[in-house]
């Protein structure tokens, strides 16, 4: 992946050439990378979930259409923030879009300032989500290094059980429990029980 692909990019999907040009000009004016597509199908051909950014998505388009694309992204677990816009909005459409996972729903015409602020908020959300996902992946990689017995000890440590109770429940000595705890701490890269608990809760929060 080259450097430009790691930069947050604003993806625009709109079948109106004038709107695509307007959005492209506005987004480039605030020095953000932008890629425009004339239909949902064209966007899907280029879509890479690892690329950071956000999506500006028109609702009414020939073919797949905006809401169907939104549903597809949601069904695939894609976390790209989607700003849905339309010139023919209503309450029902807005509700459906937000239920489908849209970050925001706006009606055209929209002020340049409002749209830029919305894009910036979406990019912050995307950055935070990717940072969290990266931390979770690192924790999961460390957890994968634990032995089955260490997982059993860890589960009971997280529940707040003292070593004596863990030893009795697992049928091992307290000293063995202590050794397992030392190994768990080493593999998880921390010497703090509070930090260990934070790591486990972060990893499980969305699980």
Short mmCIF file of C-alpha atoms in Angstrom, two decimals:
data_model
loop_
_atom_site.label_atom_id
_atom_site.label_comp_id
_atom_site.label_asym_id
_atom_site.label_seq_id
_atom_site.Cartn_x
_atom_site.Cartn_y
_atom_site.Cartn_z
CA UNK A 1 0.00 0.00 0.00
CA UNK A 2 1.44 3.37 -0.96
CA UNK A 3 1.49 6.50 1.18
CA UNK A 4 -1.54 8.08 -0.45
CA UNK A 5 -3.68 5.04 0.33
CA UNK A 6 -2.93 5.37 4.05
CA UNK A 7 -4.19 8.98 4.15
CA UNK A 8 -7.84 9.53 5.12
CA UNK A 9 -9.77 9.83 1.87
CA UNK A 10 -13.24 11.23 1.28
CA UNK A 11 -15.11 8.95 -1.13
CA UNK A 12 -18.03 10.51 -3.00
CA UNK A 13 -20.76 8.49 -4.73
CA UNK A 14 -23.22 10.59 -6.76
CA UNK A 15 -24.66 10.08 -10.25
CA UNK A 16 -24.85 13.85 -10.89
CA UNK A 17 -21.62 15.05 -12.61
CA UNK A 18 -22.11 18.62 -11.38
CA UNK A 19 -22.45 17.47 -7.77
CA UNK A 20 -19.37 15.27 -8.09
CA UNK A 21 -17.36 18.23 -9.38
CA UNK A 22 -18.69 20.50 -6.63
CA UNK A 23 -17.91 18.02 -3.88
CA UNK A 24 -14.46 17.34 -5.31
CA UNK A 25 -13.64 21.05 -5.46
CA UNK A 26 -14.87 21.65 -1.90
CA UNK A 27 -13.04 18.71 -0.38
CA UNK A 28 -9.79 19.50 -2.19
CA UNK A 29 -10.11 23.12 -1.03
CA UNK A 30 -9.62 21.91 2.57
CA UNK A 31 -6.69 19.76 1.42
CA UNK A 32 -8.27 16.35 1.82
CA UNK A 33 -7.79 13.53 -0.68
CA UNK A 34 -11.01 12.76 -2.53
CA UNK A 35 -12.17 10.07 -4.96
CA UNK A 36 -15.49 10.34 -6.82
CA UNK A 37 -17.71 7.60 -8.27
CA UNK A 38 -20.78 7.85 -10.47
CA UNK A 39 -22.58 4.85 -8.97
CA UNK A 40 -22.55 2.42 -6.07
CA UNK A 41 -21.27 -0.39 -8.27
CA UNK A 42 -18.20 1.63 -9.30
CA UNK A 43 -17.44 2.40 -5.67
CA UNK A 44 -17.71 -1.27 -4.68
CA UNK A 45 -15.22 -2.25 -7.36
CA UNK A 46 -12.65 0.07 -5.77
CA UNK A 47 -13.68 -0.42 -2.14
CA UNK A 48 -10.92 -1.48 0.26
CA UNK A 49 -12.04 -1.63 3.92
CA UNK A 50 -8.48 -1.10 5.12
CA UNK A 51 -8.37 2.41 3.63
CA UNK A 52 -9.25 5.13 6.18
CA UNK A 53 -11.68 7.92 5.40
CA UNK A 54 -15.41 8.48 5.05
CA UNK A 55 -18.08 8.15 2.38
CA UNK A 56 -20.43 10.82 1.00
CA UNK A 57 -23.33 8.84 -0.43
CA UNK A 58 -26.29 10.02 -2.50
CA UNK A 59 -29.55 8.14 -1.90
CA UNK A 60 -31.27 8.26 -5.28
CA UNK A 61 -29.12 6.74 -8.02
CA UNK A 62 -29.71 4.27 -10.84
CA UNK A 63 -28.78 0.68 -10.12
CA UNK A 64 -27.91 -0.32 -6.57
CA UNK A 65 -28.78 3.02 -4.97
CA UNK A 66 -27.44 4.62 -1.82
CA UNK A 67 -29.48 2.84 0.85
CA UNK A 68 -28.75 -0.59 -0.62
CA UNK A 69 -25.04 0.22 -0.65
CA UNK A 70 -25.31 1.37 2.96
CA UNK A 71 -27.04 -1.90 3.90
CA UNK A 72 -24.34 -3.89 2.12
CA UNK A 73 -21.52 -2.08 3.92
CA UNK A 74 -23.29 -2.60 7.24
CA UNK A 75 -23.81 -6.33 6.53
CA UNK A 76 -20.10 -6.71 5.77
CA UNK A 77 -19.10 -5.10 9.05
CA UNK A 78 -17.44 -2.17 7.30
CA UNK A 79 -16.81 0.70 9.70
CA UNK A 80 -16.31 3.45 7.13
CA UNK A 81 -18.44 6.40 8.36
CA UNK A 82 -21.15 7.17 5.80
CA UNK A 83 -22.71 10.61 5.33
CA UNK A 84 -25.96 10.10 3.43
CA UNK A 85 -27.32 13.05 1.45
CA UNK A 86 -30.30 13.60 -0.79
CA UNK A 87 -32.32 16.33 -2.45
CA UNK A 88 -35.55 14.43 -1.79
CA UNK A 89 -35.33 13.63 1.89
CA UNK A 90 -38.05 12.77 4.36
CA UNK A 91 -38.21 11.56 7.95
CA UNK A 92 -38.69 7.92 6.97
CA UNK A 93 -35.67 7.97 4.67
CA UNK A 94 -33.52 9.59 7.35
CA UNK A 95 -34.59 7.02 9.94
CA UNK A 96 -33.85 4.14 7.57
CA UNK A 97 -30.44 5.56 6.76
CA UNK A 98 -29.49 6.02 10.40
CA UNK A 99 -30.79 2.56 11.31
CA UNK A 100 -28.67 1.23 8.46
CA UNK A 101 -25.56 2.60 10.13
CA UNK A 102 -25.21 6.04 8.54
CA UNK A 103 -23.06 8.49 10.49
CA UNK A 104 -25.18 11.45 9.41
CA UNK A 105 -28.08 12.31 7.11
CA UNK A 106 -28.20 15.67 5.34
CA UNK A 107 -30.43 17.23 2.72
CA UNK A 108 -29.26 19.17 -0.32
CA UNK A 109 -28.60 22.00 -0.61
CA UNK A 110 -26.13 22.01 2.28
CA UNK A 111 -23.75 24.79 3.24
CA UNK A 112 -20.07 24.23 2.52
CA UNK A 113 -19.20 24.88 6.16
CA UNK A 114 -21.74 22.37 7.44
CA UNK A 115 -20.55 19.69 5.04
CA UNK A 116 -16.87 20.25 5.83
CA UNK A 117 -17.57 20.04 9.57
CA UNK A 118 -19.54 16.84 9.04
CA UNK A 119 -16.71 15.33 7.00
CA UNK A 120 -14.14 16.29 9.63
CA UNK A 121 -16.26 14.71 12.38
CA UNK A 122 -16.59 11.53 10.31
CA UNK A 123 -12.83 11.36 9.76
CA UNK A 124 -12.21 11.74 13.50
CA UNK A 125 -14.66 8.90 14.17
CA UNK A 126 -12.94 6.70 11.58
CA UNK A 127 -9.51 7.42 13.06
CA UNK A 128 -10.70 6.63 16.60
CA UNK A 129 -12.40 3.40 15.49
CA UNK A 130 -9.30 2.24 13.64
CA UNK A 131 -7.07 3.08 16.60
CA UNK A 132 -9.33 1.09 18.90
CA UNK A 133 -9.45 -1.82 16.46
CA UNK A 134 -5.64 -1.82 16.25
CA UNK A 135 -5.34 -1.93 20.04
CA UNK A 136 -7.87 -4.76 20.24
CA UNK A 137 -6.00 -6.74 17.61
CA UNK A 138 -2.74 -6.33 19.56
CA UNK A 139 -4.43 -7.54 22.75
CA UNK A 140 -5.97 -10.51 20.96
CA UNK A 141 -2.55 -11.45 19.57
CA UNK A 142 -1.13 -11.45 23.10
CA UNK A 143 -4.07 -13.48 24.42
CA UNK A 144 -3.42 -16.07 21.71
CA UNK A 145 -0.01 -16.72 23.30
CA UNK A 146 -1.57 -17.92 26.56
CA UNK A 147 -1.86 -21.62 27.30
CA UNK A 148 -5.29 -23.17 28.01
CA UNK A 149 -4.46 -23.25 31.73
CA UNK A 150 -3.38 -19.60 31.67
CA UNK A 151 -6.71 -18.72 30.07
CA UNK A 152 -8.49 -20.52 32.89
CA UNK A 153 -6.50 -18.58 35.48
CA UNK A 154 -7.02 -15.30 33.64
CA UNK A 155 -10.79 -15.78 33.54
CA UNK A 156 -10.83 -16.14 37.30
CA UNK A 157 -8.46 -13.22 37.85
CA UNK A 158 -10.80 -11.02 35.80
CA UNK A 159 -13.70 -12.20 37.96
CA UNK A 160 -11.75 -10.99 41.02
CA UNK A 161 -11.05 -14.40 42.56
CA UNK A 162 -8.07 -14.58 44.96
CA UNK A 163 -5.26 -17.04 44.28
CA UNK A 164 -6.42 -19.41 47.00
CA UNK A 165 -9.88 -19.76 45.48
CA UNK A 166 -8.45 -20.15 41.96
CA UNK A 167 -6.16 -22.90 43.22
CA UNK A 168 -9.00 -24.77 44.90
CA UNK A 169 -11.29 -24.49 41.87
CA UNK A 170 -8.65 -25.66 39.40
CA UNK A 171 -7.13 -28.28 41.69
CA UNK A 172 -3.64 -26.77 41.69
CA UNK A 173 -1.41 -25.12 44.29
CA UNK A 174 -1.38 -21.42 45.07
CA UNK A 175 2.25 -21.27 43.99
CA UNK A 176 1.25 -22.71 40.59
CA UNK A 177 -1.44 -20.05 40.31
CA UNK A 178 1.15 -17.38 41.09
CA UNK A 179 3.45 -18.73 38.38
CA UNK A 180 0.60 -18.71 35.88
CA UNK A 181 -0.23 -15.13 36.81
CA UNK A 182 3.40 -14.11 36.35
CA UNK A 183 3.45 -15.75 32.93
CA UNK A 184 0.17 -14.09 31.96
CA UNK A 185 1.50 -10.66 32.94
CA UNK A 186 4.70 -11.24 30.98
CA UNK A 187 2.88 -12.38 27.84
CA UNK A 188 0.37 -9.53 28.07
CA UNK A 189 3.20 -7.02 28.42
CA UNK A 190 2.20 -5.47 31.75
CA UNK A 191 3.01 -5.71 35.46
CA UNK A 192 -0.18 -3.93 36.52
CA UNK A 193 -3.35 -5.84 37.35
CA UNK A 194 -5.39 -2.69 36.64
CA UNK A 195 -3.79 -2.38 33.19
CA UNK A 196 -4.45 -6.06 32.51
CA UNK A 197 -8.12 -5.60 33.40
CA UNK A 198 -8.36 -2.56 31.10
CA UNK A 199 -6.89 -4.57 28.24
CA UNK A 200 -9.33 -7.44 28.70
CA UNK A 201 -12.35 -5.15 28.99
CA UNK A 202 -11.29 -3.17 25.92
CA UNK A 203 -10.97 -6.38 23.94
CA UNK A 204 -14.35 -7.68 25.07
CA UNK A 205 -16.39 -4.47 24.97
CA UNK A 206 -17.71 -5.04 21.47
CA UNK A 207 -17.54 -8.80 21.58
#
